[in-house]
Amino acid sequence: KRLALHLYEYLHDQGVRFFIEPTSASGEADLVAAQQTPEPLIADAKVFNPEKGKSVSYLARGFKQLHTYCVDFNESVGYLVIYKTCPEELKFALDDERLGTPFVMLNNKTIFFVVIDIYPHPQPASKRGTVTAIELSEEDLVSAVKHVDA
């Protein structure tokens, strides 16, 4: 919640008008923008930290949740904001990697993934050694949606 509050403050400072946790048929998205555009912003924030049980399956449930909010609000695009609070990297193994920002398209909904690294690395980059990455595949994400909806 504290990380989401920082996101809200930043967006507010940028002039974005939005609703915090508006209710839909499926629950409450973290943020829905009230922009006067054909496609307002729908975003949900999650923390990535495998040691605290917030790894691949947790992010996959977040993907399903955000996909459902896009359906509820009849929007074609959503943003899963991921706060990385651990030394491990998050590697996206996705079928379509045309853009610099990872995304998955499912049932005419496009979910973009924005990773914000807030881990306080104790060493400079030149002394950190080998990077450990945890892979999040498109199958992990899509199966979370299909498993519950089936």
Short mmCIF file of C-alpha atoms in Angstrom, two decimals:
data_model
loop_
_atom_site.label_atom_id
_atom_site.label_comp_id
_atom_site.label_asym_id
_atom_site.label_seq_id
_atom_site.Cartn_x
_atom_site.Cartn_y
_atom_site.Cartn_z
CA LYS A 1 0.00 0.00 0.00
CA ARG A 2 2.83 2.43 0.81
CA LEU A 3 4.44 1.82 -2.58
CA ALA A 4 1.12 2.41 -4.31
CA LEU A 5 0.76 5.70 -2.44
CA HIS A 6 4.09 6.86 -3.89
CA LEU A 7 2.84 5.94 -7.36
CA TYR A 8 -0.37 7.90 -6.79
CA GLU A 9 1.60 10.92 -5.60
CA TYR A 10 3.88 10.82 -8.65
CA LEU A 11 0.97 10.52 -11.10
CA HIS A 12 -0.89 13.33 -9.34
CA ASP A 13 2.21 15.54 -9.60
CA GLN A 14 2.27 14.79 -13.35
CA GLY A 15 -1.28 16.06 -13.73
CA VAL A 16 -2.96 12.67 -14.13
CA ARG A 17 -6.49 12.60 -12.74
CA PHE A 18 -7.44 9.17 -11.39
CA PHE A 19 -9.57 7.15 -9.01
CA ILE A 20 -7.93 5.07 -6.28
CA GLU A 21 -9.36 1.58 -5.86
CA PRO A 22 -12.65 2.11 -7.72
CA THR A 23 -15.04 -0.77 -7.24
CA SER A 24 -15.87 -3.05 -10.14
CA ALA A 25 -17.82 -6.29 -10.39
CA SER A 26 -14.63 -8.21 -9.53
CA GLY A 27 -13.08 -6.06 -6.82
CA GLU A 28 -10.97 -2.92 -6.68
CA ALA A 29 -8.20 -2.05 -9.14
CA ASP A 30 -5.43 -0.02 -7.52
CA LEU A 31 -5.87 2.84 -9.98
CA VAL A 32 -8.12 3.86 -12.87
CA ALA A 33 -7.27 7.15 -14.56
CA ALA A 34 -10.02 9.65 -15.32
CA GLN A 35 -8.34 10.97 -18.44
CA GLN A 36 -10.46 12.43 -21.18
CA THR A 37 -9.07 9.92 -23.67
CA PRO A 38 -10.54 6.91 -25.43
CA GLU A 39 -8.36 4.57 -23.30
CA PRO A 40 -7.94 5.55 -19.64
CA LEU A 41 -5.18 4.02 -17.55
CA ILE A 42 -5.94 0.91 -15.49
CA ALA A 43 -3.09 -0.14 -13.22
CA ASP A 44 -2.49 -2.56 -10.38
CA ALA A 45 0.66 -2.73 -8.25
CA LYS A 46 2.37 -5.86 -6.89
CA VAL A 47 5.60 -6.55 -5.01
CA PHE A 48 8.15 -9.05 -6.36
CA ASN A 49 10.08 -10.73 -3.54
CA PRO A 50 10.41 -14.55 -3.72
CA GLU A 51 11.69 -14.85 -0.12
CA LYS A 52 8.40 -13.40 1.10
CA GLY A 53 6.18 -15.61 -1.08
CA LYS A 54 5.70 -12.98 -3.77
CA SER A 55 7.19 -14.72 -6.80
CA VAL A 56 5.91 -16.07 -10.11
CA SER A 57 2.55 -17.44 -8.91
CA TYR A 58 1.83 -14.21 -7.01
CA LEU A 59 2.54 -12.09 -10.11
CA ALA A 60 0.45 -14.48 -12.23
CA ARG A 61 -2.50 -13.95 -9.87
CA GLY A 62 -1.91 -10.19 -10.21
CA PHE A 63 -2.00 -10.57 -14.00
CA LYS A 64 -5.33 -12.41 -13.77
CA GLN A 65 -6.69 -9.75 -11.42
CA LEU A 66 -5.67 -6.91 -13.75
CA HIS A 67 -7.00 -8.75 -16.81
CA THR A 68 -10.35 -9.08 -15.02
CA TYR A 69 -10.38 -5.35 -14.20
CA CYS A 70 -9.78 -4.57 -17.88
CA VAL A 71 -12.83 -6.70 -18.68
CA ASP A 72 -14.89 -5.03 -15.91
CA PHE A 73 -14.03 -1.51 -17.10
CA ASN A 74 -14.24 -2.51 -20.79
CA GLU A 75 -10.68 -1.35 -21.46
CA SER A 76 -8.20 -2.94 -23.82
CA VAL A 77 -4.99 -2.03 -21.95
CA GLY A 78 -3.78 -2.44 -18.36
CA TYR A 79 -0.48 -1.93 -16.54
CA LEU A 80 0.91 -4.27 -13.90
CA VAL A 81 3.38 -2.19 -11.89
CA ILE A 82 5.87 -4.51 -10.18
CA TYR A 83 8.01 -3.24 -7.31
CA LYS A 84 11.17 -5.39 -7.15
CA THR A 85 12.28 -5.52 -3.51
CA CYS A 86 14.85 -8.34 -3.79
CA PRO A 87 18.28 -8.91 -5.36
CA GLU A 88 16.94 -11.40 -7.94
CA GLU A 89 16.03 -10.11 -11.38
CA LEU A 90 12.68 -10.78 -13.03
CA LYS A 91 13.07 -12.22 -16.53
CA PHE A 92 10.05 -12.14 -18.83
CA ALA A 93 9.87 -15.07 -21.26
CA LEU A 94 7.10 -13.86 -23.56
CA ASP A 95 5.99 -14.92 -27.03
CA ASP A 96 5.90 -11.37 -28.39
CA GLU A 97 8.81 -9.11 -27.55
CA ARG A 98 8.42 -6.44 -30.25
CA LEU A 99 8.44 -3.55 -27.82
CA GLY A 100 10.89 -2.55 -25.11
CA THR A 101 8.17 -2.90 -22.46
CA PRO A 102 7.11 -6.52 -21.87
CA PHE A 103 3.46 -7.28 -22.50
CA VAL A 104 0.99 -10.13 -22.97
CA MET A 105 -2.14 -10.03 -25.12
CA LEU A 106 -5.02 -12.23 -24.00
CA ASN A 107 -8.66 -12.09 -25.15
CA ASN A 108 -8.18 -8.67 -26.80
CA LYS A 109 -6.64 -7.23 -23.61
CA THR A 110 -3.01 -6.09 -23.52
CA ILE A 111 -1.26 -6.11 -20.16
CA PHE A 112 2.05 -4.23 -19.93
CA PHE A 113 4.58 -4.97 -17.17
CA VAL A 114 6.49 -2.09 -15.59
CA VAL A 115 9.21 -3.18 -13.15
CA ILE A 116 10.50 -0.64 -10.64
CA ASP A 117 13.66 -1.81 -8.82
CA ILE A 118 13.64 -0.39 -5.29
CA TYR A 119 15.97 -2.98 -3.74
CA PRO A 120 18.75 -1.20 -1.79
CA HIS A 121 21.71 -2.99 -3.38
CA PRO A 122 24.53 -3.08 -0.78
CA GLN A 123 27.27 -3.16 -3.43
CA PRO A 124 27.87 -1.12 -6.58
CA ALA A 125 26.95 -2.78 -9.88
CA SER A 126 30.61 -3.56 -10.67
CA LYS A 127 30.94 -5.73 -7.54
CA ARG A 128 27.62 -7.60 -7.45
CA GLY A 129 28.75 -10.72 -9.30
CA THR A 130 26.45 -13.01 -11.25
CA VAL A 131 22.83 -11.99 -11.57
CA THR A 132 20.21 -14.51 -10.52
CA ALA A 133 17.02 -14.26 -12.55
CA ILE A 134 13.61 -15.76 -11.94
CA GLU A 135 11.65 -16.40 -15.12
CA LEU A 136 8.03 -15.40 -15.60
CA SER A 137 6.64 -17.04 -18.72
CA GLU A 138 3.61 -16.23 -20.78
CA GLU A 139 2.28 -19.70 -19.94
CA ASP A 140 2.50 -18.88 -16.20
CA LEU A 141 0.40 -15.78 -16.78
CA VAL A 142 -2.17 -17.18 -19.22
CA SER A 143 -2.70 -20.36 -17.21
CA ALA A 144 -3.59 -18.26 -14.14
CA VAL A 145 -6.45 -16.70 -16.11
CA LYS A 146 -7.61 -19.90 -17.78
CA HIS A 147 -7.33 -22.06 -14.66
CA VAL A 148 -9.82 -19.98 -12.68
CA ASP A 149 -12.07 -19.15 -15.66
CA ALA A 150 -12.32 -22.73 -16.90
#
